[in-house]
mmCIF file of C-alpha atoms in Angstrom:
data_model
loop_
_atom_site.group_PDB
_atom_site.id
_atom_site.type_symbol
_atom_site.label_atom_id
_atom_site.label_comp_id
_atom_site.label_asym_id
_atom_site.label_seq_id
_atom_site.Cartn_x
_atom_site.Cartn_y
_atom_site.Cartn_z
ATOM 1 C CA UNK A 22 56.327 72.378 54.867
ATOM 2 C CA UNK A 23 54.777 68.945 55.200
ATOM 3 C CA UNK A 24 56.938 66.277 54.682
ATOM 4 C CA UNK A 25 56.373 63.323 52.715
ATOM 5 C CA UNK A 26 57.806 59.956 52.465
ATOM 6 C CA UNK A 27 58.226 57.949 49.092
ATOM 7 C CA UNK A 28 58.527 54.074 49.734
ATOM 8 C CA UNK A 29 61.246 52.612 47.606
ATOM 9 C CA UNK A 30 61.759 49.081 49.442
ATOM 10 C CA UNK A 31 60.256 47.588 46.421
ATOM 11 C CA UNK A 32 63.264 48.404 44.023
ATOM 12 C CA UNK A 33 65.537 46.015 43.086
ATOM 13 C CA UNK A 34 67.978 47.694 40.767
ATOM 14 C CA UNK A 35 67.993 45.917 37.482
ATOM 15 C CA UNK A 36 65.445 43.461 38.192
ATOM 16 C CA UNK A 37 61.769 45.218 38.187
ATOM 17 C CA UNK A 38 61.891 46.569 34.764
ATOM 18 C CA UNK A 39 59.999 49.700 33.538
ATOM 19 C CA UNK A 40 58.690 50.391 37.451
ATOM 20 C CA UNK A 41 62.250 50.992 38.122
ATOM 21 C CA UNK A 42 62.642 53.559 34.975
ATOM 22 C CA UNK A 43 59.313 55.245 35.980
ATOM 23 C CA UNK A 44 60.238 55.959 39.832
ATOM 24 C CA UNK A 45 63.513 56.985 38.686
ATOM 25 C CA UNK A 46 62.697 59.346 35.855
ATOM 26 C CA UNK A 47 60.035 60.852 38.399
ATOM 27 C CA UNK A 48 62.718 61.369 40.947
ATOM 28 C CA UNK A 49 65.072 63.138 38.365
ATOM 29 C CA UNK A 50 62.174 65.304 37.124
ATOM 30 C CA UNK A 51 61.476 66.562 40.396
ATOM 31 C CA UNK A 52 65.210 67.878 40.835
ATOM 32 C CA UNK A 53 64.549 70.192 37.921
ATOM 33 C CA UNK A 54 61.497 71.898 39.727
ATOM 34 C CA UNK A 55 62.007 75.275 41.138
ATOM 35 C CA UNK A 56 59.260 74.538 43.667
ATOM 36 C CA UNK A 57 60.173 73.597 47.639
ATOM 37 C CA UNK A 58 59.492 70.162 48.612
ATOM 38 C CA UNK A 59 60.643 67.773 51.264
ATOM 39 C CA UNK A 60 60.711 63.882 50.348
ATOM 40 C CA UNK A 61 62.263 61.330 52.181
ATOM 41 C CA UNK A 62 63.047 58.473 50.121
ATOM 42 C CA UNK A 63 62.222 54.991 52.218
ATOM 43 C CA UNK A 64 65.121 52.811 51.054
ATOM 44 C CA UNK A 65 66.828 49.521 51.713
ATOM 45 C CA UNK A 66 70.338 48.055 52.663
ATOM 46 C CA UNK A 67 70.700 47.010 49.122
ATOM 47 C CA UNK A 68 69.277 49.484 47.142
ATOM 48 C CA UNK A 69 70.270 52.799 48.916
ATOM 49 C CA UNK A 70 73.356 53.648 47.236
ATOM 50 C CA UNK A 71 71.605 53.925 44.178
ATOM 51 C CA UNK A 72 69.240 56.272 45.634
ATOM 52 C CA UNK A 73 72.416 58.425 47.589
ATOM 53 C CA UNK A 74 72.714 61.132 44.758
ATOM 54 C CA UNK A 75 69.629 62.568 45.534
ATOM 55 C CA UNK A 76 71.014 63.609 49.273
ATOM 56 C CA UNK A 77 72.874 66.347 46.884
ATOM 57 C CA UNK A 78 69.559 68.211 46.992
ATOM 58 C CA UNK A 79 68.440 69.810 50.179
ATOM 59 C CA UNK A 80 64.814 68.625 49.296
ATOM 60 C CA UNK A 81 65.413 64.850 49.431
ATOM 61 C CA UNK A 82 66.774 62.700 52.122
ATOM 62 C CA UNK A 83 67.328 59.236 52.724
ATOM 63 C CA UNK A 84 65.827 56.707 55.497
ATOM 64 C CA UNK A 85 67.317 53.364 55.336
ATOM 65 C CA UNK A 86 65.337 50.397 56.523
ATOM 66 C CA UNK A 87 66.818 47.373 58.142
ATOM 67 C CA UNK A 88 65.749 45.099 55.285
ATOM 68 C CA UNK A 89 66.876 43.889 52.000
ATOM 69 C CA UNK A 90 64.962 44.406 48.817
ATOM 70 C CA UNK A 91 66.031 41.558 47.219
ATOM 71 C CA UNK A 92 64.501 38.954 49.879
ATOM 72 C CA UNK A 93 60.848 40.029 48.476
ATOM 73 C CA UNK A 94 59.057 37.503 51.264
ATOM 74 C CA UNK A 95 60.894 39.010 54.144
ATOM 75 C CA UNK A 96 60.549 42.475 52.773
ATOM 76 C CA UNK A 97 56.800 42.114 52.296
ATOM 77 C CA UNK A 98 56.638 40.711 55.936
ATOM 78 C CA UNK A 99 58.613 43.369 57.195
ATOM 79 C CA UNK A 100 56.417 46.032 55.263
ATOM 80 C CA UNK A 101 53.213 44.844 57.182
ATOM 81 C CA UNK A 102 54.623 44.323 60.310
ATOM 82 C CA UNK A 103 56.930 47.407 60.728
ATOM 83 C CA UNK A 104 56.699 49.860 57.990
ATOM 84 C CA UNK A 105 53.869 52.124 59.830
ATOM 85 C CA UNK A 106 55.764 52.053 62.888
ATOM 86 C CA UNK A 107 58.727 53.152 61.607
ATOM 87 C CA UNK A 108 57.155 56.118 59.683
ATOM 88 C CA UNK A 109 55.203 57.427 62.451
ATOM 89 C CA UNK A 110 58.287 57.272 64.889
ATOM 90 C CA UNK A 111 60.065 59.493 62.370
ATOM 91 C CA UNK A 112 57.108 61.750 62.236
ATOM 92 C CA UNK A 113 55.703 61.113 58.714
ATOM 93 C CA UNK A 114 51.576 61.218 58.183
ATOM 94 C CA UNK A 115 51.669 60.880 54.564
ATOM 95 C CA UNK A 116 53.425 58.208 52.202
ATOM 96 C CA UNK A 117 53.490 57.875 48.663
ATOM 97 C CA UNK A 118 53.762 54.505 47.443
ATOM 98 C CA UNK A 119 54.821 54.145 43.804
ATOM 99 C CA UNK A 120 53.419 50.940 43.295
ATOM 100 C CA UNK A 121 50.483 48.783 44.395
ATOM 101 C CA UNK A 122 51.980 46.864 47.606
ATOM 102 C CA UNK A 123 51.541 49.414 50.421
ATOM 103 C CA UNK A 124 50.969 47.587 53.892
ATOM 104 C CA UNK A 125 47.475 46.005 53.943
ATOM 105 C CA UNK A 126 46.840 48.141 57.268
ATOM 106 C CA UNK A 127 47.160 51.932 57.020
ATOM 107 C CA UNK A 128 48.632 52.337 60.531
ATOM 108 C CA UNK A 129 47.473 55.592 60.830
ATOM 109 C CA UNK A 130 49.506 56.920 57.748
ATOM 110 C CA UNK A 131 47.976 57.971 54.814
ATOM 111 C CA UNK A 132 48.918 56.657 51.258
ATOM 112 C CA UNK A 133 48.639 57.591 47.886
ATOM 113 C CA UNK A 134 49.256 54.274 45.565
ATOM 114 C CA UNK A 135 50.182 53.742 41.939
ATOM 115 C CA UNK A 136 48.331 50.704 40.187
ATOM 116 C CA UNK A 137 49.767 50.514 36.808
ATOM 117 C CA UNK A 138 47.563 47.767 35.681
ATOM 118 C CA UNK A 139 45.638 44.715 36.442
ATOM 119 C CA UNK A 140 47.271 42.205 34.654
ATOM 120 C CA UNK A 141 46.857 39.262 37.018
ATOM 121 C CA UNK A 142 43.109 39.730 36.799
ATOM 122 C CA UNK A 143 43.165 39.211 32.639
ATOM 123 C CA UNK A 144 45.964 36.838 32.514
ATOM 124 C CA UNK A 145 45.735 34.604 35.834
ATOM 125 C CA UNK A 146 47.294 31.636 33.727
ATOM 126 C CA UNK A 147 50.609 33.835 33.361
ATOM 127 C CA UNK A 148 51.579 33.658 36.908
ATOM 128 C CA UNK A 149 52.098 31.643 39.765
ATOM 129 C CA UNK A 150 49.280 31.100 42.334
ATOM 130 C CA UNK A 151 50.693 32.852 44.946
ATOM 131 C CA UNK A 152 51.482 35.836 42.705
ATOM 132 C CA UNK A 153 47.909 36.096 41.808
ATOM 133 C CA UNK A 154 46.712 35.804 45.263
ATOM 134 C CA UNK A 155 49.221 38.512 46.549
ATOM 135 C CA UNK A 156 48.164 40.976 43.704
ATOM 136 C CA UNK A 157 44.596 40.732 44.045
ATOM 137 C CA UNK A 158 44.906 40.886 47.797
ATOM 138 C CA UNK A 159 46.914 44.036 47.514
ATOM 139 C CA UNK A 160 44.716 45.439 44.757
ATOM 140 C CA UNK A 161 41.350 44.810 47.114
ATOM 141 C CA UNK A 162 43.476 46.538 50.013
ATOM 142 C CA UNK A 163 44.549 49.443 48.207
ATOM 143 C CA UNK A 164 40.618 49.949 46.844
ATOM 144 C CA UNK A 165 39.370 49.840 50.424
ATOM 145 C CA UNK A 166 41.514 51.794 52.340
ATOM 146 C CA UNK A 167 44.396 53.958 50.454
ATOM 147 C CA UNK A 168 43.864 57.677 50.671
ATOM 148 C CA UNK A 169 44.014 58.356 46.834
ATOM 149 C CA UNK A 170 44.846 56.187 43.636
ATOM 150 C CA UNK A 171 46.762 56.843 40.584
ATOM 151 C CA UNK A 172 47.142 55.021 37.596
ATOM 152 C CA UNK A 173 48.870 55.953 34.307
ATOM 153 C CA UNK A 174 46.390 55.422 31.460
ATOM 154 C CA UNK A 175 42.805 56.539 31.228
ATOM 155 C CA UNK A 176 42.371 52.533 29.836
ATOM 156 C CA UNK A 177 43.739 51.627 33.108
ATOM 157 C CA UNK A 178 41.528 54.030 35.330
ATOM 158 C CA UNK A 179 38.562 52.567 33.206
ATOM 159 C CA UNK A 180 39.399 48.856 33.954
ATOM 160 C CA UNK A 181 40.116 49.448 38.002
ATOM 161 C CA UNK A 182 36.554 51.323 37.950
ATOM 162 C CA UNK A 183 34.898 48.504 35.933
ATOM 163 C CA UNK A 184 36.741 45.881 37.949
ATOM 164 C CA UNK A 185 36.245 47.280 41.597
ATOM 165 C CA UNK A 186 34.088 50.410 41.033
ATOM 166 C CA UNK A 187 35.979 52.467 43.175
ATOM 167 C CA UNK A 188 35.114 56.004 41.027
ATOM 168 C CA UNK A 189 37.943 58.453 42.387
ATOM 169 C CA UNK A 190 41.003 57.249 40.319
ATOM 170 C CA UNK A 191 43.248 59.738 39.050
ATOM 171 C CA UNK A 192 45.768 59.497 36.050
ATOM 172 C CA UNK A 193 49.150 61.175 35.530
ATOM 173 C CA UNK A 194 50.987 59.719 32.744
ATOM 174 C CA UNK A 195 54.891 58.358 33.066
ATOM 175 C CA UNK A 196 57.714 60.630 32.659
ATOM 176 C CA UNK A 197 59.992 59.501 29.880
ATOM 177 C CA UNK A 198 63.153 61.017 30.142
ATOM 178 C CA UNK A 199 65.875 60.474 27.098
ATOM 179 C CA UNK A 200 68.521 62.463 27.076
ATOM 180 C CA UNK A 201 70.427 63.355 23.554
ATOM 181 C CA UNK A 202 73.910 62.858 25.140
ATOM 182 C CA UNK A 203 72.988 59.475 26.795
ATOM 183 C CA UNK A 204 73.796 57.220 23.804
ATOM 184 C CA UNK A 205 76.781 54.711 23.922
ATOM 185 C CA UNK A 206 78.997 54.113 20.861
ATOM 186 C CA UNK A 207 77.031 51.722 18.355
ATOM 187 C CA UNK A 208 80.295 50.246 17.386
ATOM 188 C CA UNK A 209 80.959 48.348 20.660
ATOM 189 C CA UNK A 210 77.278 47.011 20.373
ATOM 190 C CA UNK A 211 78.078 45.868 16.830
ATOM 191 C CA UNK A 212 81.143 43.934 17.801
ATOM 192 C CA UNK A 213 79.377 42.446 21.214
ATOM 193 C CA UNK A 214 76.102 41.290 19.228
ATOM 194 C CA UNK A 215 77.437 40.658 15.767
ATOM 195 C CA UNK A 216 74.595 43.671 14.234
ATOM 196 C CA UNK A 217 74.908 46.198 11.814
ATOM 197 C CA UNK A 218 73.385 49.103 11.774
ATOM 198 C CA UNK A 219 69.659 49.214 10.314
ATOM 199 C CA UNK A 220 70.128 45.648 9.823
ATOM 200 C CA UNK A 221 68.025 44.149 12.969
ATOM 201 C CA UNK A 222 65.130 44.771 14.582
ATOM 202 C CA UNK A 223 64.961 45.487 18.029
ATOM 203 C CA UNK A 224 62.255 45.284 21.180
ATOM 204 C CA UNK A 225 62.633 45.912 25.045
ATOM 205 C CA UNK A 226 60.500 43.574 27.001
ATOM 206 C CA UNK A 227 60.383 41.239 30.084
ATOM 207 C CA UNK A 228 60.192 37.704 29.257
ATOM 208 C CA UNK A 229 56.872 36.643 30.292
ATOM 209 C CA UNK A 230 53.853 35.213 28.196
ATOM 210 C CA UNK A 231 51.788 38.608 27.790
ATOM 211 C CA UNK A 232 54.783 40.238 25.879
ATOM 212 C CA UNK A 233 54.099 37.907 23.072
ATOM 213 C CA UNK A 234 57.490 37.506 22.248
ATOM 214 C CA UNK A 235 57.014 34.250 20.715
ATOM 215 C CA UNK A 236 55.217 35.761 17.680
ATOM 216 C CA UNK A 237 58.427 37.932 17.087
ATOM 217 C CA UNK A 238 60.559 34.634 17.097
ATOM 218 C CA UNK A 239 58.139 33.063 14.864
ATOM 219 C CA UNK A 240 58.480 36.047 12.709
ATOM 220 C CA UNK A 241 62.212 35.908 12.152
ATOM 221 C CA UNK A 242 61.877 32.006 11.439
ATOM 222 C CA UNK A 243 59.634 32.989 8.599
ATOM 223 C CA UNK A 244 61.949 36.045 7.650
ATOM 224 C CA UNK A 245 65.083 33.634 7.512
ATOM 225 C CA UNK A 246 63.792 30.024 6.373
ATOM 226 C CA UNK A 247 60.858 30.627 4.273
ATOM 227 C CA UNK A 248 59.199 32.693 1.698
ATOM 228 C CA UNK A 249 60.100 35.994 2.359
ATOM 229 C CA UNK A 250 63.770 35.682 1.109
ATOM 230 C CA UNK A 251 62.820 38.210 -2.085
ATOM 231 C CA UNK A 252 62.640 41.160 0.683
ATOM 232 C CA UNK A 253 66.130 42.681 2.242
ATOM 233 C CA UNK A 254 64.608 42.478 5.585
ATOM 234 C CA UNK A 255 66.916 42.288 8.469
ATOM 235 C CA UNK A 256 67.929 38.630 9.614
ATOM 236 C CA UNK A 257 68.645 39.771 13.345
ATOM 237 C CA UNK A 258 66.261 40.390 16.236
ATOM 238 C CA UNK A 259 67.666 42.127 19.645
ATOM 239 C CA UNK A 260 65.709 41.484 22.681
ATOM 240 C CA UNK A 261 66.490 43.806 25.839
ATOM 241 C CA UNK A 262 65.165 43.252 29.228
ATOM 242 C CA UNK A 263 65.011 41.197 32.182
ATOM 243 C CA UNK A 264 64.273 37.686 32.479
ATOM 244 C CA UNK A 265 60.788 36.140 33.444
ATOM 245 C CA UNK A 266 58.885 33.076 33.733
ATOM 246 C CA UNK A 267 58.857 32.316 29.871
ATOM 247 C CA UNK A 268 62.472 33.016 29.593
ATOM 248 C CA UNK A 269 63.189 28.984 29.278
ATOM 249 C CA UNK A 270 60.365 28.375 26.632
ATOM 250 C CA UNK A 271 61.316 31.457 24.426
ATOM 251 C CA UNK A 272 65.193 30.010 24.476
ATOM 252 C CA UNK A 273 64.000 26.524 23.478
ATOM 253 C CA UNK A 274 61.787 27.885 20.608
ATOM 254 C CA UNK A 275 64.799 29.539 19.201
ATOM 255 C CA UNK A 276 66.953 26.328 19.601
ATOM 256 C CA UNK A 277 64.091 24.448 18.076
ATOM 257 C CA UNK A 278 63.958 26.806 15.126
ATOM 258 C CA UNK A 279 67.836 27.117 14.958
ATOM 259 C CA UNK A 280 67.672 30.714 15.702
ATOM 260 C CA UNK A 281 70.163 30.966 18.284
ATOM 261 C CA UNK A 282 72.488 33.326 16.084
ATOM 262 C CA UNK A 283 69.379 35.373 14.927
ATOM 263 C CA UNK A 284 67.715 36.386 17.976
ATOM 264 C CA UNK A 285 69.824 37.958 20.538
ATOM 265 C CA UNK A 286 69.106 38.216 24.285
ATOM 266 C CA UNK A 287 71.137 40.842 26.120
ATOM 267 C CA UNK A 288 69.670 40.973 29.258
ATOM 268 C CA UNK A 289 69.442 44.204 31.366
ATOM 269 C CA UNK A 290 71.370 46.669 29.804
ATOM 270 C CA UNK A 291 72.026 50.625 30.715
ATOM 271 C CA UNK A 292 70.049 53.615 29.183
ATOM 272 C CA UNK A 293 72.924 54.462 26.954
ATOM 273 C CA UNK A 294 73.143 51.197 25.208
ATOM 274 C CA UNK A 295 69.569 50.955 25.067
ATOM 275 C CA UNK A 296 69.324 54.277 23.273
ATOM 276 C CA UNK A 297 71.802 53.496 20.779
ATOM 277 C CA UNK A 298 69.921 50.374 20.135
ATOM 278 C CA UNK A 299 66.859 52.029 19.419
ATOM 279 C CA UNK A 300 68.609 54.811 17.130
ATOM 280 C CA UNK A 301 70.254 52.259 14.909
ATOM 281 C CA UNK A 302 67.796 49.682 14.415
ATOM 282 C CA UNK A 303 65.893 49.134 11.347
ATOM 283 C CA UNK A 304 62.434 49.040 13.090
ATOM 284 C CA UNK A 305 61.205 48.791 16.861
ATOM 285 C CA UNK A 306 58.880 45.993 17.520
ATOM 286 C CA UNK A 307 56.459 45.955 20.627
ATOM 287 C CA UNK A 308 53.958 43.273 20.528
ATOM 288 C CA UNK A 309 52.744 42.888 23.570
ATOM 289 C CA UNK A 310 49.080 41.899 24.289
ATOM 290 C CA UNK A 311 48.547 43.862 27.779
ATOM 291 C CA UNK A 312 49.925 47.288 28.960
ATOM 292 C CA UNK A 313 48.923 49.598 31.567
ATOM 293 C CA UNK A 314 51.413 52.223 30.031
ATOM 294 C CA UNK A 315 53.937 50.718 28.086
ATOM 295 C CA UNK A 316 57.225 53.185 27.794
ATOM 296 C CA UNK A 317 59.595 51.368 25.298
ATOM 297 C CA UNK A 318 57.555 52.200 22.106
ATOM 298 C CA UNK A 319 57.236 56.010 23.053
ATOM 299 C CA UNK A 320 61.120 55.999 23.964
ATOM 300 C CA UNK A 321 61.999 54.375 20.561
ATOM 301 C CA UNK A 322 59.584 57.115 18.557
ATOM 302 C CA UNK A 323 61.606 59.822 21.017
ATOM 303 C CA UNK A 324 64.674 58.561 19.233
ATOM 304 C CA UNK A 325 63.409 58.887 15.707
ATOM 305 C CA UNK A 326 62.630 55.144 15.067
ATOM 306 C CA UNK A 327 59.755 53.623 13.467
ATOM 307 C CA UNK A 328 57.656 51.652 16.085
ATOM 308 C CA UNK A 329 55.074 48.735 14.911
ATOM 309 C CA UNK A 330 52.961 47.741 17.912
ATOM 310 C CA UNK A 331 49.679 46.216 18.733
ATOM 311 C CA UNK A 332 46.060 47.799 19.391
ATOM 312 C CA UNK A 333 45.844 46.263 22.677
ATOM 313 C CA UNK A 334 45.099 47.781 25.943
ATOM 314 C CA UNK A 335 46.569 51.186 26.692
ATOM 315 C CA UNK A 336 49.522 51.184 23.821
ATOM 316 C CA UNK A 337 46.921 52.846 21.028
ATOM 317 C CA UNK A 338 46.281 55.650 23.932
ATOM 318 C CA UNK A 339 49.835 56.426 24.877
ATOM 319 C CA UNK A 340 51.383 56.033 21.329
ATOM 320 C CA UNK A 341 48.589 58.487 20.371
ATOM 321 C CA UNK A 342 47.532 56.634 17.535
ATOM 322 C CA UNK A 343 50.565 57.374 15.364
ATOM 323 C CA UNK A 344 52.466 54.307 15.511
ATOM 324 C CA UNK A 345 51.991 51.476 12.662
ATOM 325 C CA UNK A 346 49.505 48.867 14.189
ATOM 326 C CA UNK A 347 48.742 45.333 13.826
ATOM 327 C CA UNK A 348 45.422 44.235 14.113
ATOM 328 C CA UNK A 349 46.195 40.535 14.931
ATOM 329 C CA UNK A 350 49.056 40.639 17.630
ATOM 330 C CA UNK A 351 49.634 36.718 16.630
ATOM 331 C CA UNK A 352 49.673 36.890 12.988
ATOM 332 C CA UNK A 353 53.156 36.477 11.963
ATOM 333 C CA UNK A 354 52.203 37.450 8.296
ATOM 334 C CA UNK A 355 50.719 40.529 9.245
ATOM 335 C CA UNK A 356 54.017 41.474 11.337
ATOM 336 C CA UNK A 357 55.906 41.068 8.142
ATOM 337 C CA UNK A 358 53.323 42.844 6.065
ATOM 338 C CA UNK A 359 53.776 45.989 8.344
ATOM 339 C CA UNK A 360 57.643 45.432 8.248
ATOM 340 C CA UNK A 361 57.582 45.667 4.750
ATOM 341 C CA UNK A 362 54.703 48.366 4.439
ATOM 342 C CA UNK A 363 53.920 50.035 7.243
ATOM 343 C CA UNK A 364 54.431 53.875 7.437
ATOM 344 C CA UNK A 365 54.301 56.318 10.628
ATOM 345 C CA UNK A 366 52.643 59.229 9.062
ATOM 346 C CA UNK A 367 52.607 61.778 12.517
ATOM 347 C CA UNK A 368 54.965 62.439 14.983
ATOM 348 C CA UNK A 369 53.315 62.096 18.794
ATOM 349 C CA UNK A 370 53.056 65.041 21.036
ATOM 350 C CA UNK A 371 56.165 64.275 23.312
ATOM 351 C CA UNK A 372 55.675 67.231 25.585
ATOM 352 C CA UNK A 373 52.822 64.859 27.072
ATOM 353 C CA UNK A 374 55.710 62.417 28.698
ATOM 354 C CA UNK A 375 57.862 65.458 29.555
ATOM 355 C CA UNK A 376 59.386 64.120 33.221
ATOM 356 C CA UNK A 377 59.341 68.025 34.340
ATOM 357 C CA UNK A 378 55.871 68.407 33.664
ATOM 358 C CA UNK A 379 54.657 64.959 34.766
ATOM 359 C CA UNK A 380 56.990 65.576 37.939
ATOM 360 C CA UNK A 381 55.114 68.803 38.281
ATOM 361 C CA UNK A 382 51.549 67.285 38.211
ATOM 362 C CA UNK A 383 52.836 64.861 40.835
ATOM 363 C CA UNK A 384 54.353 67.267 43.189
ATOM 364 C CA UNK A 385 51.176 69.458 43.078
ATOM 365 C CA UNK A 386 48.977 66.026 43.707
ATOM 366 C CA UNK A 387 51.019 64.873 46.561
ATOM 367 C CA UNK A 388 51.332 68.625 48.062
ATOM 368 C CA UNK A 389 47.560 69.045 48.132
ATOM 369 C CA UNK A 390 46.766 69.417 51.864
ATOM 370 C CA UNK A 391 44.212 67.031 52.291
ATOM 371 C CA UNK A 392 44.435 63.079 51.035
ATOM 372 C CA UNK A 393 40.763 62.588 51.094
ATOM 373 C CA UNK A 394 39.412 59.434 51.686
ATOM 374 C CA UNK A 395 35.943 57.837 51.142
ATOM 375 C CA UNK A 396 34.546 59.499 48.367
ATOM 376 C CA UNK A 397 33.720 57.044 46.335
ATOM 377 C CA UNK A 398 31.503 53.901 45.968
ATOM 378 C CA UNK A 399 32.838 50.404 46.450
ATOM 379 C CA UNK A 400 30.359 47.532 45.445
#
């Protein structure tokens, strides 16, 4: 059986948001399959322990590189100078890269890469120059010499094909794993965040500009301080997620509007705590204006919660047109109107994101005997 290495050096536990949830859900999904495989997880000194459980399955192995994922610059340098050499030394010919940042040169290794979106192309103003330059370089190298490229929605597939004119992009949705018993005691969260059941709005989001959290804070200002007092609307907004480059701006906005007690920033929280907040919130709000996939609104619907979101990018596709949508993501009055009047009429087909089904698709894709190259046109 051909062995395949899965590069996990980019995982900084609790620091990379949805991409970490994606790969952990996928690895857990593989565990449920009866099919045989031989996957080696390429891990770092500082993230290896978080993947150690997979060694309990004979189909998984760990290979620890002498690098720390937390040091991003050194990790990138090591990856481009030494990763291919390490893989060849251990007899690997194929590497699955669950993100876009593979080594720029293949070094006789065949790579399958995942490109989640081209965000830095669409919104370069939201990123430091070096991040934009690095992302564009990695995407270009993936397009030029990755054996195969995957993405997570047909919206992104069309975007990549339009921008780079590579015509063999494959689509497999993100696996979403929601365990019924993985829910924290809400009373503990009530006491910690000073909230009551069904009396708070909730969102899960990194604090970066395109997530559009500013609009939700403006919405809370209107609900609390102005003309919407006649409606019995929640006076609390809970935001879970890792910090980003707009964190300080959002905190200042909260201070300027005197909303420090009304808007609660939990930071990174466990899946159990997140699921309990999904279940017990009044409405889940997802104001993002750009997503390559967007797991949180699907997770919220899986927990039986009403979702209000935007019609931007891939969001209508992955929510199957069955959430409540605002037409203008920056219109505070429209958000409030949807909170008051918006109704979800249909339940999505959650099987489309079942980890076992998704993992089986990935497994068959990765186990194909030939990872073909050059079956596309690059303009």
